Short mmCIF file of C-alpha atoms in Angstrom, two decimals:
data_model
loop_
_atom_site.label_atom_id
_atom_site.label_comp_id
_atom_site.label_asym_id
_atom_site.label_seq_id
_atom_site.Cartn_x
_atom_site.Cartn_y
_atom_site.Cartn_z
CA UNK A 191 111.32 154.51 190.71
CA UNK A 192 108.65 152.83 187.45
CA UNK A 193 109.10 149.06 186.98
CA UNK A 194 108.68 148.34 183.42
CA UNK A 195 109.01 144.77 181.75
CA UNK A 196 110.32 143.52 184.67
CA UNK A 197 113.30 146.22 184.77
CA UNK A 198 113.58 148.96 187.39
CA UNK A 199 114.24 152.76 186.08
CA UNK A 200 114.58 155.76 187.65
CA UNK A 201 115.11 158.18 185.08
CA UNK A 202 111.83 159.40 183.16
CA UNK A 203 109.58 162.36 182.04
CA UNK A 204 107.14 163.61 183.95
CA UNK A 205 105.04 163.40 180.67
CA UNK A 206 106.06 159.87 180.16
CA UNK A 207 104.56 158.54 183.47
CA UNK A 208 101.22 157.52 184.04
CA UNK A 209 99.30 158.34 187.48
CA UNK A 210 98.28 155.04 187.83
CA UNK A 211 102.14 153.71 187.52
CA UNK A 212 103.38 155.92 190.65
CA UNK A 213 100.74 155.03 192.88
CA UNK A 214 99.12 151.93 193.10
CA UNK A 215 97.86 151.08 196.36
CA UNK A 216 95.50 153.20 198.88
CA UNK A 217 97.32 155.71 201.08
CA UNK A 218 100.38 156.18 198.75
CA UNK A 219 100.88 159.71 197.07
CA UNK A 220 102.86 161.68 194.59
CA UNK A 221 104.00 165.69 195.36
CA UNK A 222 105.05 167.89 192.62
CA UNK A 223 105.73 171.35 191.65
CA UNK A 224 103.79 173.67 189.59
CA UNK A 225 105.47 177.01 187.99
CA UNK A 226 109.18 175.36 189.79
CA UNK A 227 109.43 179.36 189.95
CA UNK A 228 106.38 180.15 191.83
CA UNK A 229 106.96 176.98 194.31
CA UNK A 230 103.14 175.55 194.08
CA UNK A 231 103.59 172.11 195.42
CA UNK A 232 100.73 169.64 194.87
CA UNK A 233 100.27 166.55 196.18
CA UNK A 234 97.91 163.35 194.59
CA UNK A 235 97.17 161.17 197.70
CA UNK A 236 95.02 157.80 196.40
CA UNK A 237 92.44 157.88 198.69
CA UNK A 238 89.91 154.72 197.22
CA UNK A 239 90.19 152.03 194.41
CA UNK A 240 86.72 151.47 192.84
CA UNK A 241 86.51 147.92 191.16
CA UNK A 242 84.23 146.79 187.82
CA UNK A 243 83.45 150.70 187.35
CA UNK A 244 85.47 152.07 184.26
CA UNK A 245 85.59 155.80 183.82
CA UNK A 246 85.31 156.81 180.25
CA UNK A 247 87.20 160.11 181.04
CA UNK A 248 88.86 161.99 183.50
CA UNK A 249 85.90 163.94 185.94
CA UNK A 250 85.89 166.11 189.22
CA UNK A 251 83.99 164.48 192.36
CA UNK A 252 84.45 167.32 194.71
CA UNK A 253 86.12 170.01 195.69
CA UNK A 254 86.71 172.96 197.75
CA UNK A 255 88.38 177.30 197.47
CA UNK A 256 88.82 178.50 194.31
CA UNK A 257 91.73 178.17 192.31
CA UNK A 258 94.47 180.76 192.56
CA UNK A 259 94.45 183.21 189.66
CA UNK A 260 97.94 182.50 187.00
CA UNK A 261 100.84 184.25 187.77
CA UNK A 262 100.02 185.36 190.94
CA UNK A 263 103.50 184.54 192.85
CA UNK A 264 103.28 181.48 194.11
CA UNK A 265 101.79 180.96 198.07
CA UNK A 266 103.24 184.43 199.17
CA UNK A 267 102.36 186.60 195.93
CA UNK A 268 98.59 184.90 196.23
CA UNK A 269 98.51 186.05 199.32
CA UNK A 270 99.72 189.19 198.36
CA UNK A 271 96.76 189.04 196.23
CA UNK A 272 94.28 188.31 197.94
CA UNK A 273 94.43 191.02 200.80
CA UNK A 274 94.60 193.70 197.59
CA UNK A 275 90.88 192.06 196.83
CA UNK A 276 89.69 192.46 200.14
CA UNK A 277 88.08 195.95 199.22
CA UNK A 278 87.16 195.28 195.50
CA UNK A 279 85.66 191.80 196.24
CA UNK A 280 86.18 190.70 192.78
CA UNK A 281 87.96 187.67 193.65
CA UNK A 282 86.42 185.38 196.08
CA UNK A 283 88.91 182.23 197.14
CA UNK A 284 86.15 180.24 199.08
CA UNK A 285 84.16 180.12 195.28
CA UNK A 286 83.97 176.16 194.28
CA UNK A 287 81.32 175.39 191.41
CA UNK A 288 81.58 171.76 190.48
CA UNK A 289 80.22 172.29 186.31
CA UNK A 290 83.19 174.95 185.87
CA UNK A 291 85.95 172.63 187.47
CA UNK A 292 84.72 169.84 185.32
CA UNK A 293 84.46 171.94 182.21
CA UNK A 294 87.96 172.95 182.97
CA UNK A 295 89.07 169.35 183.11
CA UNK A 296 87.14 168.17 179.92
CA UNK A 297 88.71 170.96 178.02
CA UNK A 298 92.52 169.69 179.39
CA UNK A 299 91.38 166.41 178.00
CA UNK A 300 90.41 167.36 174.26
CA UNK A 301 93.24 169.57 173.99
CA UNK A 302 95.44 166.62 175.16
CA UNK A 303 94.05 164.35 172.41
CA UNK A 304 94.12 167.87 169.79
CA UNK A 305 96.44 169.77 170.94
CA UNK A 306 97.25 173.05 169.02
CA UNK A 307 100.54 172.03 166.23
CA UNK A 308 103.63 172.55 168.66
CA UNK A 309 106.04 175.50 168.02
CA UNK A 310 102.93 176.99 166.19
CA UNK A 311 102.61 180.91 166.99
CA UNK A 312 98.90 180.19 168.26
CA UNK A 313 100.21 177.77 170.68
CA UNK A 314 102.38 180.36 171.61
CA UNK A 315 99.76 182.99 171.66
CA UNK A 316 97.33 180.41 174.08
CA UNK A 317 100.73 180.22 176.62
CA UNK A 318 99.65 183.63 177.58
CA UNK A 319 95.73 182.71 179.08
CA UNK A 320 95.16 180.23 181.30
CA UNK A 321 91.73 177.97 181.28
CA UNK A 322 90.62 179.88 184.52
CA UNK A 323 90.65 183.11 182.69
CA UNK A 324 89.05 182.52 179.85
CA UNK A 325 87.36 179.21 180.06
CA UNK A 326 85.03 179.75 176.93
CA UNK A 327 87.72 180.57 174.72
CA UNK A 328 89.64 177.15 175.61
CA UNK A 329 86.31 175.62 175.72
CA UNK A 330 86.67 176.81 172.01
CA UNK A 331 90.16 175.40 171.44
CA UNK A 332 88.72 171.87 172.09
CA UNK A 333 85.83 171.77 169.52
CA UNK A 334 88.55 173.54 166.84
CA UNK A 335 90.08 170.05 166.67
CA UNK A 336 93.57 172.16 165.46
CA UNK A 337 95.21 169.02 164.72
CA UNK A 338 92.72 167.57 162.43
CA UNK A 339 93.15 167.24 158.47
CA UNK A 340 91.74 168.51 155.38
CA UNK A 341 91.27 165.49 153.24
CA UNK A 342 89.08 166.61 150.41
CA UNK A 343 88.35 169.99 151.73
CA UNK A 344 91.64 171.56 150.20
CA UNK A 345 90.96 172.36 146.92
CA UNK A 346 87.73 173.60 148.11
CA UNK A 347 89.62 175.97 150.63
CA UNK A 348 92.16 177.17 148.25
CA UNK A 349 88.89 178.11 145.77
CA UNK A 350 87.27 180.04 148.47
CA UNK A 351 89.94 181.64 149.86
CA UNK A 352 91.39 183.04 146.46
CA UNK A 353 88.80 183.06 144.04
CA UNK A 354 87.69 186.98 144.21
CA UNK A 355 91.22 188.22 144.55
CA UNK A 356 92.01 186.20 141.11
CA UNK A 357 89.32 187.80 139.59
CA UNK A 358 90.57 191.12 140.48
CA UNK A 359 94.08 190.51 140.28
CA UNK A 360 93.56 189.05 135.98
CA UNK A 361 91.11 192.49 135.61
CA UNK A 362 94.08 194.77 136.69
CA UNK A 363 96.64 192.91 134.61
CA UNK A 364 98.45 195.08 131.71
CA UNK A 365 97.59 198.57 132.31
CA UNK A 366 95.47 197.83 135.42
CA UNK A 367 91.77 198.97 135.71
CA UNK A 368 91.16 202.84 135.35
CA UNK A 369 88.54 203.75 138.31
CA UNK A 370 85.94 206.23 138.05
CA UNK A 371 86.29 209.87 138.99
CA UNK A 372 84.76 209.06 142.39
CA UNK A 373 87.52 206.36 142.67
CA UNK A 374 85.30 202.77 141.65
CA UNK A 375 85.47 200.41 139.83
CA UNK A 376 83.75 200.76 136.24
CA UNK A 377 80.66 199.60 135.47
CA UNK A 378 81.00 197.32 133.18
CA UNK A 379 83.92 195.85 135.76
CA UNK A 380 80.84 195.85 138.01
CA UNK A 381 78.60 193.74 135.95
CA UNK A 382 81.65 191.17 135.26
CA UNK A 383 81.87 190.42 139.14
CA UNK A 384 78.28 190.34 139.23
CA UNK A 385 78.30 187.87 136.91
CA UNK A 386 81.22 185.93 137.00
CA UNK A 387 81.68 185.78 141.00
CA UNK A 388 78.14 185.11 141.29
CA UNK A 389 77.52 188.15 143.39
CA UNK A 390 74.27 189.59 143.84
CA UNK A 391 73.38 192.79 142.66
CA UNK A 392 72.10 193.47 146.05
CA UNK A 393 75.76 193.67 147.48
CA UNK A 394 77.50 194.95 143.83
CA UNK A 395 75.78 198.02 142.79
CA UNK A 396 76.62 200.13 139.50
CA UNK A 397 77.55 202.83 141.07
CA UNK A 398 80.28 200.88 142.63
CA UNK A 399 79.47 202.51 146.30
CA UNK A 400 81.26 202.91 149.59
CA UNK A 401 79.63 199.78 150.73
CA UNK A 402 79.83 197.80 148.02
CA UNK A 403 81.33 194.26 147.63
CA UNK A 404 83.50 195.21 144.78
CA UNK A 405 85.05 197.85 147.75
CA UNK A 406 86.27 195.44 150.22
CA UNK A 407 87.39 193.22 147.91
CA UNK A 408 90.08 196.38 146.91
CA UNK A 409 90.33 197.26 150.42
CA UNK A 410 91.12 193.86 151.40
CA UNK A 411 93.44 193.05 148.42
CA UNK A 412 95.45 196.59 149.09
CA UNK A 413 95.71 195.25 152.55
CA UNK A 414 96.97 191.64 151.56
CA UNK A 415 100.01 194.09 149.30
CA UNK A 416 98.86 192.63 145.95
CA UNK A 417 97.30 196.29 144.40
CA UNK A 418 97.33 199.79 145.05
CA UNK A 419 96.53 203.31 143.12
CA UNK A 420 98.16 205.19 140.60
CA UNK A 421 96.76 208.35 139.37
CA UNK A 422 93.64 206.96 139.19
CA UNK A 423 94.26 203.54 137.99
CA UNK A 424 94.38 200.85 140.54
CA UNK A 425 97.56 198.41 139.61
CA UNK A 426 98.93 195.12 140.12
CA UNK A 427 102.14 195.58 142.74
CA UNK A 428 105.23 193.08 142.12
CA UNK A 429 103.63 190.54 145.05
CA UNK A 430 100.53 190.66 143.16
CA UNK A 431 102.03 190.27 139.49
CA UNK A 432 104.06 187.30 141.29
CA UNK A 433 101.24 185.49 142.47
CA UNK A 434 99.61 185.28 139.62
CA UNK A 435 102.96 184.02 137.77
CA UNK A 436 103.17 180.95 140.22
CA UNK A 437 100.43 178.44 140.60
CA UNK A 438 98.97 178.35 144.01
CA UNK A 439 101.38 181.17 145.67
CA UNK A 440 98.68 183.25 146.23
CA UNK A 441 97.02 180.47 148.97
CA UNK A 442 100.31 180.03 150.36
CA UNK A 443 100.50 184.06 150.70
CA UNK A 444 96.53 184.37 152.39
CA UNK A 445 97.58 181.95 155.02
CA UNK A 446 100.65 183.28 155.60
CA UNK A 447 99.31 186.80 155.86
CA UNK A 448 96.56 185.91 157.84
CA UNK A 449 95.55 187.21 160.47
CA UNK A 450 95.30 190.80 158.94
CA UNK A 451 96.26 193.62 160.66
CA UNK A 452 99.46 195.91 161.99
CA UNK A 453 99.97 195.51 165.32
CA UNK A 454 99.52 193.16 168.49
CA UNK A 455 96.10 193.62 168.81
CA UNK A 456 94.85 193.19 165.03
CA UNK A 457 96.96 189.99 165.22
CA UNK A 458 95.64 188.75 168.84
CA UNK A 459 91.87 189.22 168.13
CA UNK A 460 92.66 188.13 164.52
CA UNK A 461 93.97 184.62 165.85
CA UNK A 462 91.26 184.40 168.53
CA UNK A 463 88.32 185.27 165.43
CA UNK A 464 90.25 182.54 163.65
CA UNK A 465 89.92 179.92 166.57
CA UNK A 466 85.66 181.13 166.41
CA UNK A 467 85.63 179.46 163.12
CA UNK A 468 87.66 176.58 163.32
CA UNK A 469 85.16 175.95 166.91
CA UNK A 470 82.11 176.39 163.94
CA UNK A 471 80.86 178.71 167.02
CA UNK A 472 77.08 180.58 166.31
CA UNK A 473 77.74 184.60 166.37
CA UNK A 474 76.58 184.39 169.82
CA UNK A 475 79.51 182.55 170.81
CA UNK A 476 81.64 184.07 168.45
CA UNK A 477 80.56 187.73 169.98
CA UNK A 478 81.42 185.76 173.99
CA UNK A 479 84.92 184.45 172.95
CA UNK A 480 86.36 187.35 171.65
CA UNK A 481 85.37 189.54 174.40
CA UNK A 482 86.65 186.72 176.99
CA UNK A 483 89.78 186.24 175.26
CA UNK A 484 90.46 190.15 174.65
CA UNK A 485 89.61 191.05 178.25
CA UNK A 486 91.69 188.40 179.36
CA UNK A 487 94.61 189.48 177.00
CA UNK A 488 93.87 193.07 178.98
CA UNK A 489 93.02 194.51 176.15
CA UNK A 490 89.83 197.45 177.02
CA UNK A 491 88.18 200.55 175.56
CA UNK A 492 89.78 203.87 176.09
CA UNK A 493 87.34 204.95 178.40
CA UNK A 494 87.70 201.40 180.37
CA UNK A 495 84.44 199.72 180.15
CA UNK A 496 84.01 196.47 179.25
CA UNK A 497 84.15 195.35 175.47
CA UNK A 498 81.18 195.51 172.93
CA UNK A 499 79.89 194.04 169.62
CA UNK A 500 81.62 196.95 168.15
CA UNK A 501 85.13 196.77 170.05
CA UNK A 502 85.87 193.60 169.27
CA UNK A 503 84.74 193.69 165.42
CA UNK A 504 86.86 197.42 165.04
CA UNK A 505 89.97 195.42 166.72
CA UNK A 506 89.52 193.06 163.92
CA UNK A 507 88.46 194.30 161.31
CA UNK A 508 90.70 193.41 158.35
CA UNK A 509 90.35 190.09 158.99
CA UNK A 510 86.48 190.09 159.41
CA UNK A 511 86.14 191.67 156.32
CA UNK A 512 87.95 188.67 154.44
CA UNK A 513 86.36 186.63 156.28
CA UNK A 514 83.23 187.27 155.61
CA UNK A 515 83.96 188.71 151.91
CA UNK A 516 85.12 184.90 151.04
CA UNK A 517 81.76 183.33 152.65
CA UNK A 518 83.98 181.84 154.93
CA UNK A 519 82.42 183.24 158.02
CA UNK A 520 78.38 183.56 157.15
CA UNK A 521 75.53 185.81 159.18
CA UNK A 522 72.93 183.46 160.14
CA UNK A 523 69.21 186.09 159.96
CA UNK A 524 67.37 183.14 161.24
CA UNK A 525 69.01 182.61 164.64
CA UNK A 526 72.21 183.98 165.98
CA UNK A 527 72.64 180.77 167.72
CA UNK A 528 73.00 178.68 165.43
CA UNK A 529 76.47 178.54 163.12
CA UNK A 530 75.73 179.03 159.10
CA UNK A 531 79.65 179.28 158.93
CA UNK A 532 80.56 176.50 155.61
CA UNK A 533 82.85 173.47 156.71
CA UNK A 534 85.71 174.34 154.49
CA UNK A 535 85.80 177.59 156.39
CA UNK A 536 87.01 175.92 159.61
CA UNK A 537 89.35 173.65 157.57
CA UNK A 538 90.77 176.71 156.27
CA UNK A 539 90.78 178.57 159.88
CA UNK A 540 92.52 175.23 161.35
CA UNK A 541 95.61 175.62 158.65
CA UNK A 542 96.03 179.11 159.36
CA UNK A 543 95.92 178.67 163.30
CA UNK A 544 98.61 175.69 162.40
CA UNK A 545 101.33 177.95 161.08
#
């Protein structure tokens, strides 16, 4: 029962109620359920009031026991649980560390004042972790800001994101661009990126090689649908002719697209690579995220060890290799640590995580 403007109600939201509204005095208390499914029952019990000392944010004091892992049953499933862990010891219940609880609650806080857009298939995608199991990749949710706007960032996003595939998409119009007999791009194509895309001749070669720029930029435009090859001529496909008819329908087709990838797991390490650069984590972080986030997804090498470098940038690869083709996600040679990724990239990463 909430007393508001002088008028007594009894029928509101949990989400609409304030602690500080349901108990006011020392010694009262609130009890409610967790998971109504699972049965955890909580109760709040106001132990002190502390006068003339405002608290900027929410913070743990103390605690004690570790919290029970999600979706473990409820009391008799966690208990359950915890006598399968006896032997394996990986799970310890009398585990407190005061830094992790509050980094859990400081994370609930920014993603209560940034939440991820409602109904969005990330937020979706998140309802599947918890904070307890991966804690750095929700730590990464917080600094992505997912709800923030673009202001004068979007026709710098919409350059970067579609620029190369333009260029490639206007060279294969007509009768589309006849490759080489080792199945490149011709030269003089070649010196026409080099020059027009600003490329340097360091990633474009001549010789148009394996490892070229001018390769992932077909690779990655065969994967977004817009070309393919014909007896040796690589040609515009209807989506690709019909972007180029309508002003700005390629952008709305990247982001759409994005994450690359068939399958659950191209798409779940896609959206978590995605969240990386929204964060504007270093490739340090980058590397710990994804392997969190994957790991806690149970996703794991055939042989089951633990995730690599190499694991997580094969599970993704499609979309790294846009990423990084665009200059949206950048290798910093100086220090690892330290994120060379461009702002407009994680303006571009928020509005695809927003879909």
């Amino acid at each position: 029962m909430i007393e508001r403007d002088g008028y007594q109600e009894d029928e509101f939201g949990e989400d609409e109620v304030r602690i500080d509204e349901a108990v006011t005095a020392v010694g009262e208390y609130v009890r409610y359920e967790y998971n109504v499914r699972a049965k955890w029952s909580h109760t709040l019990f106001l132990e002190q009031i502390v006068e003339d000392q405002p608290i900027s944010a929410p913070s743990c004091l103390d605690g004690a026991r570790a919290c029970p892992p999600e979706d473990s049953g409820g009391p008799v499933g966690y208990l359950e649980f915890l006598n399968a862990q006896v032997s394996t010891g990986l799970f310890d219940p009398e585990r407190f560390v005061l830094t992790v609880s509050n980094a859990a609650v400081t994370t609930s806080v920014a993603l209560h004042r940034s939440p991820p857009v409602g109904s969005s298939l990330f937020e979706k995608f998140l309802r599947r972790l918890s904070v307890h199991s991966a804690p750095k990749l929700f730590a990464a949710v917080a600094k992505a800001e997912l709800s923030g706007g673009y202001d004068n960032y979007f026709e710098t996003m919409c350059e970067g994101a579609t620029r190369q595939l333009l260029w490639l998409l206007n060279s294969a119009r007509g009768g589309g661009i006849v490759l080489t007999a080792s199945g490149s791009l011709p030269p003089d194509l070649v010196v026409s990126a080099r020059d027009e895309l600003d490329w340097d001749s360091e990633w474009t070669d001549a010789a148009g090689g394996s490892d070229s720029q001018l390769a992932v930029l077909v690779e990655v435009a065969k994967t977004l649908r817009l070309v393919r090859k014909l007896r040796g001529t690589l040609i515009l496909t209807r989506l690709g002719a019909s972007v180029l008819a309508y002003e700005g329908e390629l952008w709305r087709h990247i982001v759409m697209t994005m994450p690359l990838g068939k399958g659950e797991l191209a798409q779940e390490a896609g959206r978590i690579l995605f969240l990386t650069l929204a964060a504007g984590l270093s490739e340090s972080e980058r590397s710990e995220v994804m392997i969190e986030g994957l790991t806690a997804l149970g996703w794991s090498t055939t042989d089951g060890t633990l995730l690599g470098d190499d694991d997580w940038m094969w599970m993704v690869r499609g979309t790294l290799l846009y990423l990084r083709m665009i200059g949206a996600i950048v290798s910093n040679p100086l220090d690892q640590h330290v994120s060379a990724d461009p702002e407009w990239g994680r303006r571009f990463a928020r509005m695809v995580l927003s879909k």
